Amino acid sequence: KNEVEQSPQNLTAQEGEFITINCSYSVGISALHWLQQHPGGGIVSLFMLSSGKKKHGRLIATINIQEKHSSLHITASHPRDSAVYICAVAAPNAGGTSYGKLTFGQGTILTVHP
Amino acid sequence: NAGVTQTPKFRVLKTGQSMTLLCAQDMNHEYMYWYRQDPGMGLRLIHYSVGEGTTAKGEVPDGYNVSRLKKQNFLLGLESAAPSQTSVYFCASGRGRWTEAFFGQGTRLTVV
């Protein structure tokens, strides 16, 4: 079982729809990252959070530490939101060291149609 | 402010050839990382550095070497490329262990 599980793996939406991507993890963490990767492109950090909720424009990220679960929401989705969204967790003392190692989920491929 | 810059962006190597990937960051970050991204595998850590002159192995270090002679640069070397090293390589940097990570644009490497 992967330490970080994302769902769904693929998501198709119509422009304007509200989108939710989920991330569950099995280890204690110091922080959780949401990343965005456009096709053939680099990786951009969207959020880093360790508790509660963060909002940036149409994107909202929440985390529940007790349930080991985080969600990324996109309101009023747009075709330019089409990308792979990756959840990554930073766990203290991973592998016996503390160097900020990130463990990544498999990614969720989001396609938003006009 | 360029952020994290990787060179080259694309490269095709023959089996057995060597090459070096360069990662440069202009944010004065202490922590730098090299990851590889393969279909269905997610990103995996190859090597990392927690400061100038220091390097350490990550999850998949075999076949790679790294150096951090200057704080702003983190080099990833392939001494004898193998087809299994065909991948997209990402460099990342961060101010501290639990801070925001900044990624480069990636290097697409094909070994034939």
Short mmCIF file of N, CA and C in Angstrom, two decimals, chain B:
data_model
loop_
_atom_site.label_atom_id
_atom_site.label_comp_id
_atom_site.label_asym_id
_atom_site.label_seq_id
_atom_site.Cartn_x
_atom_site.Cartn_y
_atom_site.Cartn_z
N ASN B 1 14.16 37.21 -11.03
CA ASN B 1 14.31 36.06 -10.15
C ASN B 1 13.94 34.80 -10.92
N ALA B 2 14.93 33.98 -11.27
CA ALA B 2 14.67 32.85 -12.15
C ALA B 2 14.12 31.66 -11.39
N GLY B 3 14.35 31.56 -10.07
CA GLY B 3 13.86 30.40 -9.33
C GLY B 3 14.82 29.24 -9.48
N VAL B 4 14.30 28.11 -9.96
CA VAL B 4 15.11 26.90 -10.15
C VAL B 4 15.22 26.63 -11.64
N THR B 5 16.42 26.57 -12.15
CA THR B 5 16.66 26.38 -13.57
C THR B 5 17.42 25.09 -13.80
N GLN B 6 16.91 24.27 -14.69
CA GLN B 6 17.56 23.01 -15.03
C GLN B 6 18.08 23.07 -16.47
N THR B 7 19.27 22.56 -16.66
CA THR B 7 19.80 22.41 -18.01
C THR B 7 20.47 21.05 -18.16
N PRO B 8 20.34 20.37 -19.32
CA PRO B 8 19.48 20.78 -20.43
C PRO B 8 18.02 20.43 -20.18
N LYS B 9 17.15 20.79 -21.07
CA LYS B 9 15.73 20.42 -20.95
C LYS B 9 15.45 19.08 -21.61
N PHE B 10 16.19 18.74 -22.61
CA PHE B 10 16.03 17.46 -23.31
C PHE B 10 17.41 16.90 -23.64
N ARG B 11 17.50 15.56 -23.63
CA ARG B 11 18.77 14.96 -24.02
C ARG B 11 18.52 13.51 -24.40
N VAL B 12 19.19 13.09 -25.45
CA VAL B 12 19.18 11.67 -25.83
C VAL B 12 20.61 11.16 -25.69
N LEU B 13 20.77 10.08 -24.97
CA LEU B 13 22.08 9.48 -24.75
C LEU B 13 22.11 8.06 -25.29
N LYS B 14 23.28 7.63 -25.66
CA LYS B 14 23.45 6.22 -25.99
C LYS B 14 23.87 5.47 -24.73
N THR B 15 23.50 4.23 -24.64
CA THR B 15 23.89 3.40 -23.50
C THR B 15 25.40 3.47 -23.30
N GLY B 16 25.78 3.73 -22.06
CA GLY B 16 27.20 3.81 -21.72
C GLY B 16 27.78 5.20 -21.73
N GLN B 17 27.07 6.15 -22.34
CA GLN B 17 27.57 7.53 -22.33
C GLN B 17 27.35 8.15 -20.95
N SER B 18 28.06 9.23 -20.73
CA SER B 18 27.91 9.94 -19.46
C SER B 18 27.39 11.35 -19.72
N MET B 19 26.78 11.92 -18.69
CA MET B 19 26.34 13.29 -18.81
C MET B 19 26.10 13.87 -17.42
N THR B 20 26.01 15.19 -17.36
CA THR B 20 25.72 15.89 -16.12
C THR B 20 24.54 16.81 -16.32
N LEU B 21 23.59 16.72 -15.39
CA LEU B 21 22.46 17.63 -15.36
C LEU B 21 22.75 18.71 -14.33
N LEU B 22 22.48 19.94 -14.72
CA LEU B 22 22.75 21.06 -13.82
C LEU B 22 21.45 21.64 -13.27
N CYS B 23 21.44 21.88 -11.98
CA CYS B 23 20.33 22.58 -11.34
C CYS B 23 20.89 23.82 -10.66
N ALA B 24 20.31 24.95 -10.96
CA ALA B 24 20.76 26.21 -10.36
C ALA B 24 19.57 26.93 -9.74
N GLN B 25 19.76 27.41 -8.51
CA GLN B 25 18.70 28.18 -7.85
C GLN B 25 19.29 29.49 -7.34
N ASP B 26 18.46 30.53 -7.43
CA ASP B 26 18.93 31.86 -7.04
C ASP B 26 18.20 32.38 -5.81
N MET B 27 17.69 31.47 -5.00
CA MET B 27 16.90 31.86 -3.82
C MET B 27 17.67 31.64 -2.52
N ASN B 28 18.93 31.31 -2.62
CA ASN B 28 19.78 31.09 -1.44
C ASN B 28 19.26 29.95 -0.57
N HIS B 29 18.67 28.94 -1.21
CA HIS B 29 18.13 27.80 -0.45
C HIS B 29 19.23 26.85 -0.02
N GLU B 30 19.04 26.32 1.19
CA GLU B 30 20.00 25.34 1.70
C GLU B 30 19.75 23.95 1.12
N TYR B 31 18.48 23.57 1.02
CA TYR B 31 18.12 22.22 0.65
C TYR B 31 17.88 22.12 -0.86
N MET B 32 18.48 21.10 -1.46
CA MET B 32 18.25 20.83 -2.88
C MET B 32 18.08 19.33 -3.08
N TYR B 33 17.28 18.98 -4.08
CA TYR B 33 16.89 17.59 -4.29
C TYR B 33 16.89 17.27 -5.79
N TRP B 34 17.20 16.03 -6.10
CA TRP B 34 17.00 15.51 -7.43
C TRP B 34 15.98 14.37 -7.36
N TYR B 35 14.93 14.48 -8.20
CA TYR B 35 13.90 13.44 -8.29
C TYR B 35 13.85 12.93 -9.72
N ARG B 36 13.34 11.72 -9.86
CA ARG B 36 12.99 11.23 -11.18
C ARG B 36 11.51 10.90 -11.19
N GLN B 37 10.89 11.11 -12.35
CA GLN B 37 9.46 10.87 -12.48
C GLN B 37 9.24 9.87 -13.59
N ASP B 38 8.63 8.76 -13.23
CA ASP B 38 8.35 7.69 -14.18
C ASP B 38 6.86 7.39 -14.17
N PRO B 39 6.30 6.99 -15.31
CA PRO B 39 4.86 6.72 -15.38
C PRO B 39 4.44 5.68 -14.33
N GLY B 40 3.39 5.99 -13.61
CA GLY B 40 2.86 5.06 -12.63
C GLY B 40 3.67 4.94 -11.35
N MET B 41 4.78 5.69 -11.26
CA MET B 41 5.65 5.55 -10.07
C MET B 41 5.64 6.79 -9.20
N GLY B 42 5.14 7.88 -9.70
CA GLY B 42 5.26 9.13 -8.94
C GLY B 42 6.71 9.60 -8.95
N LEU B 43 6.99 10.63 -8.23
CA LEU B 43 8.35 11.14 -8.14
C LEU B 43 9.12 10.40 -7.05
N ARG B 44 10.36 10.08 -7.34
CA ARG B 44 11.20 9.38 -6.36
C ARG B 44 12.52 10.13 -6.18
N LEU B 45 12.96 10.19 -4.96
CA LEU B 45 14.15 10.95 -4.62
C LEU B 45 15.41 10.18 -4.96
N ILE B 46 16.31 10.83 -5.70
CA ILE B 46 17.57 10.19 -6.10
C ILE B 46 18.66 10.53 -5.09
N HIS B 47 18.96 11.81 -4.98
CA HIS B 47 19.94 12.32 -4.02
C HIS B 47 19.45 13.67 -3.52
N TYR B 48 20.00 14.09 -2.40
CA TYR B 48 19.65 15.39 -1.88
C TYR B 48 20.86 16.04 -1.21
N SER B 49 20.72 17.30 -0.91
CA SER B 49 21.79 18.05 -0.25
C SER B 49 21.17 19.02 0.74
N VAL B 50 21.75 19.06 1.93
CA VAL B 50 21.23 19.97 2.96
C VAL B 50 22.14 21.18 3.14
N GLY B 51 23.08 21.36 2.23
CA GLY B 51 23.93 22.53 2.29
C GLY B 51 25.14 22.36 1.40
N GLU B 52 25.83 23.46 1.16
CA GLU B 52 27.02 23.42 0.31
C GLU B 52 28.01 22.40 0.84
N GLY B 53 28.51 21.58 -0.09
CA GLY B 53 29.51 20.58 0.26
C GLY B 53 28.95 19.29 0.85
N THR B 54 27.65 19.20 1.00
CA THR B 54 27.04 17.98 1.56
C THR B 54 26.10 17.34 0.55
N THR B 55 26.12 16.02 0.47
CA THR B 55 25.17 15.28 -0.35
C THR B 55 24.82 13.99 0.37
N ALA B 56 23.69 13.41 0.01
CA ALA B 56 23.28 12.15 0.60
C ALA B 56 22.37 11.40 -0.35
N LYS B 57 22.27 10.09 -0.13
CA LYS B 57 21.47 9.25 -1.02
C LYS B 57 20.00 9.33 -0.65
N GLY B 58 19.17 9.24 -1.68
CA GLY B 58 17.73 9.15 -1.49
C GLY B 58 17.26 7.73 -1.68
N GLU B 59 16.08 7.58 -2.29
CA GLU B 59 15.48 6.26 -2.46
C GLU B 59 16.10 5.44 -3.57
N VAL B 60 16.48 6.10 -4.67
CA VAL B 60 16.94 5.39 -5.87
C VAL B 60 18.27 5.97 -6.35
N PRO B 61 19.35 5.86 -5.58
CA PRO B 61 20.60 6.52 -5.92
C PRO B 61 21.52 5.78 -6.90
N ASP B 62 21.25 4.48 -7.10
CA ASP B 62 22.19 3.67 -7.89
C ASP B 62 22.29 4.18 -9.32
N GLY B 63 23.54 4.32 -9.79
CA GLY B 63 23.78 4.77 -11.15
C GLY B 63 23.93 6.27 -11.28
N TYR B 64 23.77 6.99 -10.16
CA TYR B 64 23.86 8.45 -10.17
C TYR B 64 24.89 8.93 -9.15
N ASN B 65 25.52 10.07 -9.46
CA ASN B 65 26.33 10.76 -8.46
C ASN B 65 25.97 12.23 -8.48
N VAL B 66 26.24 12.91 -7.39
CA VAL B 66 25.87 14.31 -7.27
C VAL B 66 27.03 15.09 -6.63
N SER B 67 26.98 16.39 -6.85
CA SER B 67 27.94 17.28 -6.18
C SER B 67 27.28 18.62 -5.93
N ARG B 68 27.68 19.23 -4.81
CA ARG B 68 27.16 20.56 -4.43
C ARG B 68 28.36 21.40 -3.99
N LEU B 69 29.15 21.79 -4.97
CA LEU B 69 30.34 22.58 -4.67
C LEU B 69 30.00 24.02 -4.35
N LYS B 70 28.94 24.52 -4.96
CA LYS B 70 28.46 25.86 -4.68
C LYS B 70 27.03 25.76 -4.18
N LYS B 71 26.65 26.63 -3.29
CA LYS B 71 25.33 26.57 -2.68
C LYS B 71 24.23 26.64 -3.73
N GLN B 72 24.42 27.39 -4.77
CA GLN B 72 23.34 27.60 -5.73
C GLN B 72 23.23 26.50 -6.76
N ASN B 73 24.22 25.61 -6.84
CA ASN B 73 24.21 24.59 -7.89
C ASN B 73 24.21 23.19 -7.32
N PHE B 74 23.43 22.31 -7.94
CA PHE B 74 23.38 20.91 -7.54
C PHE B 74 23.45 20.10 -8.83
N LEU B 75 24.52 19.34 -9.00
CA LEU B 75 24.76 18.61 -10.24
C LEU B 75 24.42 17.14 -10.07
N LEU B 76 23.78 16.58 -11.07
CA LEU B 76 23.46 15.16 -11.09
C LEU B 76 24.21 14.51 -12.24
N GLY B 77 25.02 13.51 -11.95
CA GLY B 77 25.82 12.87 -12.98
C GLY B 77 25.39 11.44 -13.24
N LEU B 78 25.43 11.07 -14.50
CA LEU B 78 25.24 9.68 -14.90
C LEU B 78 26.56 9.24 -15.51
N GLU B 79 27.25 8.33 -14.88
CA GLU B 79 28.57 7.93 -15.36
C GLU B 79 28.49 7.01 -16.58
N SER B 80 27.53 6.10 -16.56
CA SER B 80 27.37 5.15 -17.66
C SER B 80 25.88 4.92 -17.83
N ALA B 81 25.26 5.69 -18.73
CA ALA B 81 23.81 5.69 -18.84
C ALA B 81 23.26 4.33 -19.26
N ALA B 82 22.11 4.00 -18.70
CA ALA B 82 21.41 2.77 -19.03
C ALA B 82 19.98 3.11 -19.43
N PRO B 83 19.36 2.26 -20.28
CA PRO B 83 17.97 2.53 -20.68
C PRO B 83 17.02 2.71 -19.50
N SER B 84 17.31 2.06 -18.37
CA SER B 84 16.45 2.19 -17.19
C SER B 84 16.49 3.60 -16.61
N GLN B 85 17.43 4.40 -17.05
CA GLN B 85 17.52 5.77 -16.56
C GLN B 85 16.76 6.75 -17.45
N THR B 86 16.09 6.23 -18.44
CA THR B 86 15.18 7.04 -19.23
C THR B 86 14.07 7.52 -18.31
N SER B 87 13.92 8.83 -18.20
CA SER B 87 12.99 9.38 -17.22
C SER B 87 12.93 10.90 -17.41
N VAL B 88 12.05 11.51 -16.62
CA VAL B 88 12.06 12.96 -16.50
C VAL B 88 12.65 13.29 -15.14
N TYR B 89 13.64 14.13 -15.12
CA TYR B 89 14.35 14.46 -13.89
C TYR B 89 13.96 15.87 -13.44
N PHE B 90 13.63 15.97 -12.17
CA PHE B 90 13.27 17.25 -11.59
C PHE B 90 14.21 17.58 -10.45
N CYS B 91 14.62 18.83 -10.44
CA CYS B 91 15.37 19.37 -9.33
C CYS B 91 14.42 20.22 -8.50
N ALA B 92 14.63 20.24 -7.21
CA ALA B 92 13.82 21.07 -6.33
C ALA B 92 14.72 21.69 -5.26
N SER B 93 14.26 22.80 -4.72
CA SER B 93 15.02 23.42 -3.63
C SER B 93 14.05 23.95 -2.59
N GLY B 94 14.57 24.14 -1.39
CA GLY B 94 13.74 24.67 -0.31
C GLY B 94 14.61 25.37 0.72
N ARG B 95 13.99 26.33 1.41
CA ARG B 95 14.73 27.10 2.41
C ARG B 95 15.07 26.23 3.61
N GLY B 96 14.13 25.36 3.98
CA GLY B 96 14.35 24.50 5.13
C GLY B 96 13.70 23.17 4.89
N ARG B 97 13.69 22.33 5.90
CA ARG B 97 13.17 20.98 5.73
C ARG B 97 11.67 20.96 5.47
N TRP B 98 10.92 21.81 6.13
CA TRP B 98 9.46 21.75 6.04
C TRP B 98 8.90 23.02 5.43
N THR B 99 9.59 23.56 4.44
CA THR B 99 9.13 24.77 3.79
C THR B 99 8.69 24.47 2.36
N GLU B 100 8.15 25.47 1.71
CA GLU B 100 7.67 25.30 0.35
C GLU B 100 8.79 24.82 -0.56
N ALA B 101 8.44 23.90 -1.44
CA ALA B 101 9.41 23.36 -2.39
C ALA B 101 9.25 24.05 -3.73
N PHE B 102 10.38 24.40 -4.34
CA PHE B 102 10.38 25.03 -5.66
C PHE B 102 11.02 24.06 -6.64
N PHE B 103 10.33 23.82 -7.73
CA PHE B 103 10.79 22.83 -8.70
C PHE B 103 11.27 23.50 -9.98
N GLY B 104 12.20 22.83 -10.64
CA GLY B 104 12.61 23.24 -11.97
C GLY B 104 11.64 22.73 -13.02
N GLN B 105 11.93 23.03 -14.27
CA GLN B 105 11.04 22.67 -15.37
C GLN B 105 11.20 21.22 -15.81
N GLY B 106 12.22 20.56 -15.32
CA GLY B 106 12.41 19.16 -15.67
C GLY B 106 13.37 18.97 -16.84
N THR B 107 14.01 17.82 -16.84
CA THR B 107 14.89 17.40 -17.94
C THR B 107 14.39 16.05 -18.43
N ARG B 108 14.04 16.00 -19.70
CA ARG B 108 13.57 14.73 -20.27
C ARG B 108 14.76 14.02 -20.88
N LEU B 109 15.13 12.90 -20.29
CA LEU B 109 16.30 12.14 -20.73
C LEU B 109 15.87 10.80 -21.31
N THR B 110 16.37 10.52 -22.49
CA THR B 110 16.12 9.23 -23.14
C THR B 110 17.46 8.55 -23.37
N VAL B 111 17.57 7.31 -22.91
CA VAL B 111 18.79 6.52 -23.12
C VAL B 111 18.45 5.39 -24.07
N VAL B 112 19.14 5.36 -25.20
CA VAL B 112 18.82 4.35 -26.22
C VAL B 112 19.95 3.32 -26.33
#
